[in-house]
Amino acid sequence: MQSAKKTALVIIEALNRGSEPSEIAQLVVDKLQNSSQKEQLRLIVFYLREYAKKEKERNTCLVESATELNEEKLSQIRDVFDVKSEEVKVVTSPNLVAGFRAKYGDIFIDKTLSTRLRKLKEAVT
């Protein structure tokens, strides 16, 4: 299992360096020559999918809103996070009374009514 994970990481590093597909294919062939090929390949694919899923989540701006957002608000959020429209996922949450929360990478913005009220209470007490 560790071998498959290491192979997946080597492939990811090659992709990040911009290696040619033929180079990457050769990496896989070299790694599989001395192993149980079918199982190793299944594990490599598993780790590559996990990596792709995490990358997609990391590169998606998740917006949780009390109501549906109009295009103007979405445009403002895209501008703040500097993302394209296909990188924004909006979820309407009945738990929010008003406002929105947005997360993109390490950046988190919370403009919900509950957070504003909590901060007001903290400031007063």
PDB file of C-alpha atoms in Angstrom:
ATOM      1  CA  MET A   1       0.000   0.000   0.000  1.00  0.00           C
ATOM      2  CA  GLN A   2       2.776   2.455   0.883  1.00  0.00           C
ATOM      3  CA  SER A   3       4.414   1.727  -2.456  1.00  0.00           C
ATOM      4  CA  ALA A   4       1.224   2.678  -4.301  1.00  0.00           C
ATOM      5  CA  LYS A   5       0.887   5.861  -2.268  1.00  0.00           C
ATOM      6  CA  LYS A   6       4.513   6.782  -2.988  1.00  0.00           C
ATOM      7  CA  THR A   7       3.945   6.094  -6.682  1.00  0.00           C
ATOM      8  CA  ALA A   8       0.860   8.320  -6.665  1.00  0.00           C
ATOM      9  CA  LEU A   9       2.889  11.099  -5.004  1.00  0.00           C
ATOM     10  CA  VAL A  10       5.658  10.712  -7.604  1.00  0.00           C
ATOM     11  CA  ILE A  11       3.038  11.011 -10.365  1.00  0.00           C
ATOM     12  CA  ILE A  12       1.503  14.094  -8.712  1.00  0.00           C
ATOM     13  CA  GLU A  13       4.935  15.710  -8.424  1.00  0.00           C
ATOM     14  CA  ALA A  14       5.580  14.953 -12.100  1.00  0.00           C
ATOM     15  CA  LEU A  15       2.236  16.506 -13.022  1.00  0.00           C
ATOM     16  CA  ASN A  16       3.021  19.596 -10.942  1.00  0.00           C
ATOM     17  CA  ARG A  17       6.384  19.920 -12.712  1.00  0.00           C
ATOM     18  CA  GLY A  18       4.565  19.805 -16.062  1.00  0.00           C
ATOM     19  CA  SER A  19       6.051  16.488 -17.176  1.00  0.00           C
ATOM     20  CA  GLU A  20       4.914  15.019 -20.466  1.00  0.00           C
ATOM     21  CA  PRO A  21       2.271  12.253 -20.366  1.00  0.00           C
ATOM     22  CA  SER A  22       4.797   9.795 -21.824  1.00  0.00           C
ATOM     23  CA  GLU A  23       7.159  10.481 -18.901  1.00  0.00           C
ATOM     24  CA  ILE A  24       4.361   9.914 -16.420  1.00  0.00           C
ATOM     25  CA  ALA A  25       3.308   6.700 -18.146  1.00  0.00           C
ATOM     26  CA  GLN A  26       6.904   5.488 -17.956  1.00  0.00           C
ATOM     27  CA  LEU A  27       6.960   6.250 -14.216  1.00  0.00           C
ATOM     28  CA  VAL A  28       3.904   4.058 -13.734  1.00  0.00           C
ATOM     29  CA  VAL A  29       5.339   1.230 -15.849  1.00  0.00           C
ATOM     30  CA  ASP A  30       8.642   1.366 -13.950  1.00  0.00           C
ATOM     31  CA  LYS A  31       6.879   1.246 -10.586  1.00  0.00           C
ATOM     32  CA  LEU A  32       4.633  -1.661 -11.590  1.00  0.00           C
ATOM     33  CA  GLN A  33       7.299  -3.946 -13.051  1.00  0.00           C
ATOM     34  CA  ASN A  34       8.243  -5.562  -9.761  1.00  0.00           C
ATOM     35  CA  SER A  35       4.878  -5.727  -8.045  1.00  0.00           C
ATOM     36  CA  SER A  36       1.405  -7.201  -8.127  1.00  0.00           C
ATOM     37  CA  GLN A  37       0.417  -4.968 -11.021  1.00  0.00           C
ATOM     38  CA  LYS A  38      -3.349  -5.090 -10.812  1.00  0.00           C
ATOM     39  CA  GLU A  39      -3.520  -4.319  -7.092  1.00  0.00           C
ATOM     40  CA  GLN A  40      -0.812  -1.660  -7.312  1.00  0.00           C
ATOM     41  CA  LEU A  41      -2.562   0.045 -10.205  1.00  0.00           C
ATOM     42  CA  ARG A  42      -5.891  -0.003  -8.338  1.00  0.00           C
ATOM     43  CA  LEU A  43      -4.243   1.625  -5.316  1.00  0.00           C
ATOM     44  CA  ILE A  44      -2.415   4.215  -7.422  1.00  0.00           C
ATOM     45  CA  VAL A  45      -5.694   5.208  -9.073  1.00  0.00           C
ATOM     46  CA  PHE A  46      -7.342   5.394  -5.635  1.00  0.00           C
ATOM     47  CA  TYR A  47      -4.658   7.772  -4.298  1.00  0.00           C
ATOM     48  CA  LEU A  48      -4.763   9.897  -7.453  1.00  0.00           C
ATOM     49  CA  ARG A  49      -8.537  10.252  -7.141  1.00  0.00           C
ATOM     50  CA  GLU A  50      -8.216  11.226  -3.474  1.00  0.00           C
ATOM     51  CA  TYR A  51      -5.632  13.857  -4.412  1.00  0.00           C
ATOM     52  CA  ALA A  52      -7.846  15.202  -7.220  1.00  0.00           C
ATOM     53  CA  LYS A  53     -10.834  15.394  -4.858  1.00  0.00           C
ATOM     54  CA  LYS A  54      -8.833  17.346  -2.264  1.00  0.00           C
ATOM     55  CA  GLU A  55      -7.442  19.672  -4.939  1.00  0.00           C
ATOM     56  CA  LYS A  56     -10.919  20.369  -6.261  1.00  0.00           C
ATOM     57  CA  GLU A  57     -12.197  21.124  -2.755  1.00  0.00           C
ATOM     58  CA  ARG A  58      -9.201  23.377  -2.117  1.00  0.00           C
ATOM     59  CA  ASN A  59      -9.795  25.227  -5.381  1.00  0.00           C
ATOM     60  CA  THR A  60     -13.540  25.703  -4.865  1.00  0.00           C
ATOM     61  CA  CYS A  61     -15.002  28.681  -3.074  1.00  0.00           C
ATOM     62  CA  LEU A  62     -17.773  27.322  -0.870  1.00  0.00           C
ATOM     63  CA  VAL A  63     -20.459  29.866  -0.002  1.00  0.00           C
ATOM     64  CA  GLU A  64     -23.134  29.106   2.573  1.00  0.00           C
ATOM     65  CA  SER A  65     -25.990  31.591   2.438  1.00  0.00           C
ATOM     66  CA  ALA A  66     -29.282  32.178   4.230  1.00  0.00           C
ATOM     67  CA  THR A  67     -30.963  32.873   0.876  1.00  0.00           C
ATOM     68  CA  GLU A  68     -30.137  32.454  -2.780  1.00  0.00           C
ATOM     69  CA  LEU A  69     -27.529  34.979  -3.863  1.00  0.00           C
ATOM     70  CA  ASN A  70     -28.152  37.235  -6.821  1.00  0.00           C
ATOM     71  CA  GLU A  71     -25.550  37.670  -9.536  1.00  0.00           C
ATOM     72  CA  GLU A  72     -24.302  40.945  -8.035  1.00  0.00           C
ATOM     73  CA  LYS A  73     -23.483  39.284  -4.691  1.00  0.00           C
ATOM     74  CA  LEU A  74     -21.883  36.303  -6.435  1.00  0.00           C
ATOM     75  CA  SER A  75     -19.800  38.670  -8.526  1.00  0.00           C
ATOM     76  CA  GLN A  76     -18.613  40.466  -5.383  1.00  0.00           C
ATOM     77  CA  ILE A  77     -17.634  37.160  -3.775  1.00  0.00           C
ATOM     78  CA  ARG A  78     -15.776  36.075  -6.937  1.00  0.00           C
ATOM     79  CA  ASP A  79     -13.936  39.411  -6.922  1.00  0.00           C
ATOM     80  CA  VAL A  80     -12.967  39.138  -3.229  1.00  0.00           C
ATOM     81  CA  PHE A  81     -11.597  35.609  -3.661  1.00  0.00           C
ATOM     82  CA  ASP A  82     -10.394  36.206  -7.244  1.00  0.00           C
ATOM     83  CA  VAL A  83     -12.111  33.069  -8.579  1.00  0.00           C
ATOM     84  CA  LYS A  84     -14.035  32.140 -11.719  1.00  0.00           C
ATOM     85  CA  SER A  85     -17.759  31.412 -11.585  1.00  0.00           C
ATOM     86  CA  GLU A  86     -17.237  27.649 -12.037  1.00  0.00           C
ATOM     87  CA  GLU A  87     -15.090  27.659  -8.883  1.00  0.00           C
ATOM     88  CA  VAL A  88     -17.934  28.936  -6.668  1.00  0.00           C
ATOM     89  CA  LYS A  89     -20.347  26.506  -5.020  1.00  0.00           C
ATOM     90  CA  VAL A  90     -23.318  28.085  -3.259  1.00  0.00           C
ATOM     91  CA  VAL A  91     -25.310  26.204  -0.640  1.00  0.00           C
ATOM     92  CA  THR A  92     -28.491  27.656   0.848  1.00  0.00           C
ATOM     93  CA  SER A  93     -28.612  26.841   4.548  1.00  0.00           C
ATOM     94  CA  PRO A  94     -31.821  27.026   6.573  1.00  0.00           C
ATOM     95  CA  ASN A  95     -29.648  27.262   9.725  1.00  0.00           C
ATOM     96  CA  LEU A  96     -28.627  30.804   8.777  1.00  0.00           C
ATOM     97  CA  VAL A  97     -31.069  33.612   9.492  1.00  0.00           C
ATOM     98  CA  ALA A  98     -29.301  36.183   7.340  1.00  0.00           C
ATOM     99  CA  GLY A  99     -25.949  36.758   5.702  1.00  0.00           C
ATOM    100  CA  PHE A 100     -23.385  34.317   4.340  1.00  0.00           C
ATOM    101  CA  ARG A 101     -20.143  32.458   5.035  1.00  0.00           C
ATOM    102  CA  ALA A 102     -17.493  31.860   2.395  1.00  0.00           C
ATOM    103  CA  LYS A 103     -14.373  29.707   2.448  1.00  0.00           C
ATOM    104  CA  TYR A 104     -11.683  29.488  -0.188  1.00  0.00           C
ATOM    105  CA  GLY A 105      -8.409  27.800   0.668  1.00  0.00           C
ATOM    106  CA  ASP A 106      -7.252  29.300   3.966  1.00  0.00           C
ATOM    107  CA  ILE A 107      -9.506  32.368   3.688  1.00  0.00           C
ATOM    108  CA  PHE A 108     -12.774  32.400   5.637  1.00  0.00           C
ATOM    109  CA  ILE A 109     -15.313  35.237   5.688  1.00  0.00           C
ATOM    110  CA  ASP A 110     -18.311  35.115   8.011  1.00  0.00           C
ATOM    111  CA  LYS A 111     -20.952  37.789   7.467  1.00  0.00           C
ATOM    112  CA  THR A 112     -23.825  35.931   9.107  1.00  0.00           C
ATOM    113  CA  LEU A 113     -26.296  37.611  11.415  1.00  0.00           C
ATOM    114  CA  SER A 114     -25.491  35.175  14.239  1.00  0.00           C
ATOM    115  CA  THR A 115     -21.789  36.069  14.093  1.00  0.00           C
ATOM    116  CA  ARG A 116     -22.537  39.789  14.017  1.00  0.00           C
ATOM    117  CA  LEU A 117     -24.842  39.456  17.050  1.00  0.00           C
ATOM    118  CA  ARG A 118     -22.259  37.373  18.920  1.00  0.00           C
ATOM    119  CA  LYS A 119     -19.556  39.999  18.256  1.00  0.00           C
ATOM    120  CA  LEU A 120     -21.913  42.774  19.362  1.00  0.00           C
ATOM    121  CA  LYS A 121     -22.673  40.876  22.589  1.00  0.00           C
ATOM    122  CA  GLU A 122     -18.932  40.371  23.218  1.00  0.00           C
ATOM    123  CA  ALA A 123     -18.283  44.071  22.649  1.00  0.00           C
ATOM    124  CA  VAL A 124     -21.026  45.127  25.054  1.00  0.00           C
ATOM    125  CA  THR A 125     -20.131  42.763  27.891  1.00  0.00           C
TER     126      THR A 125
END
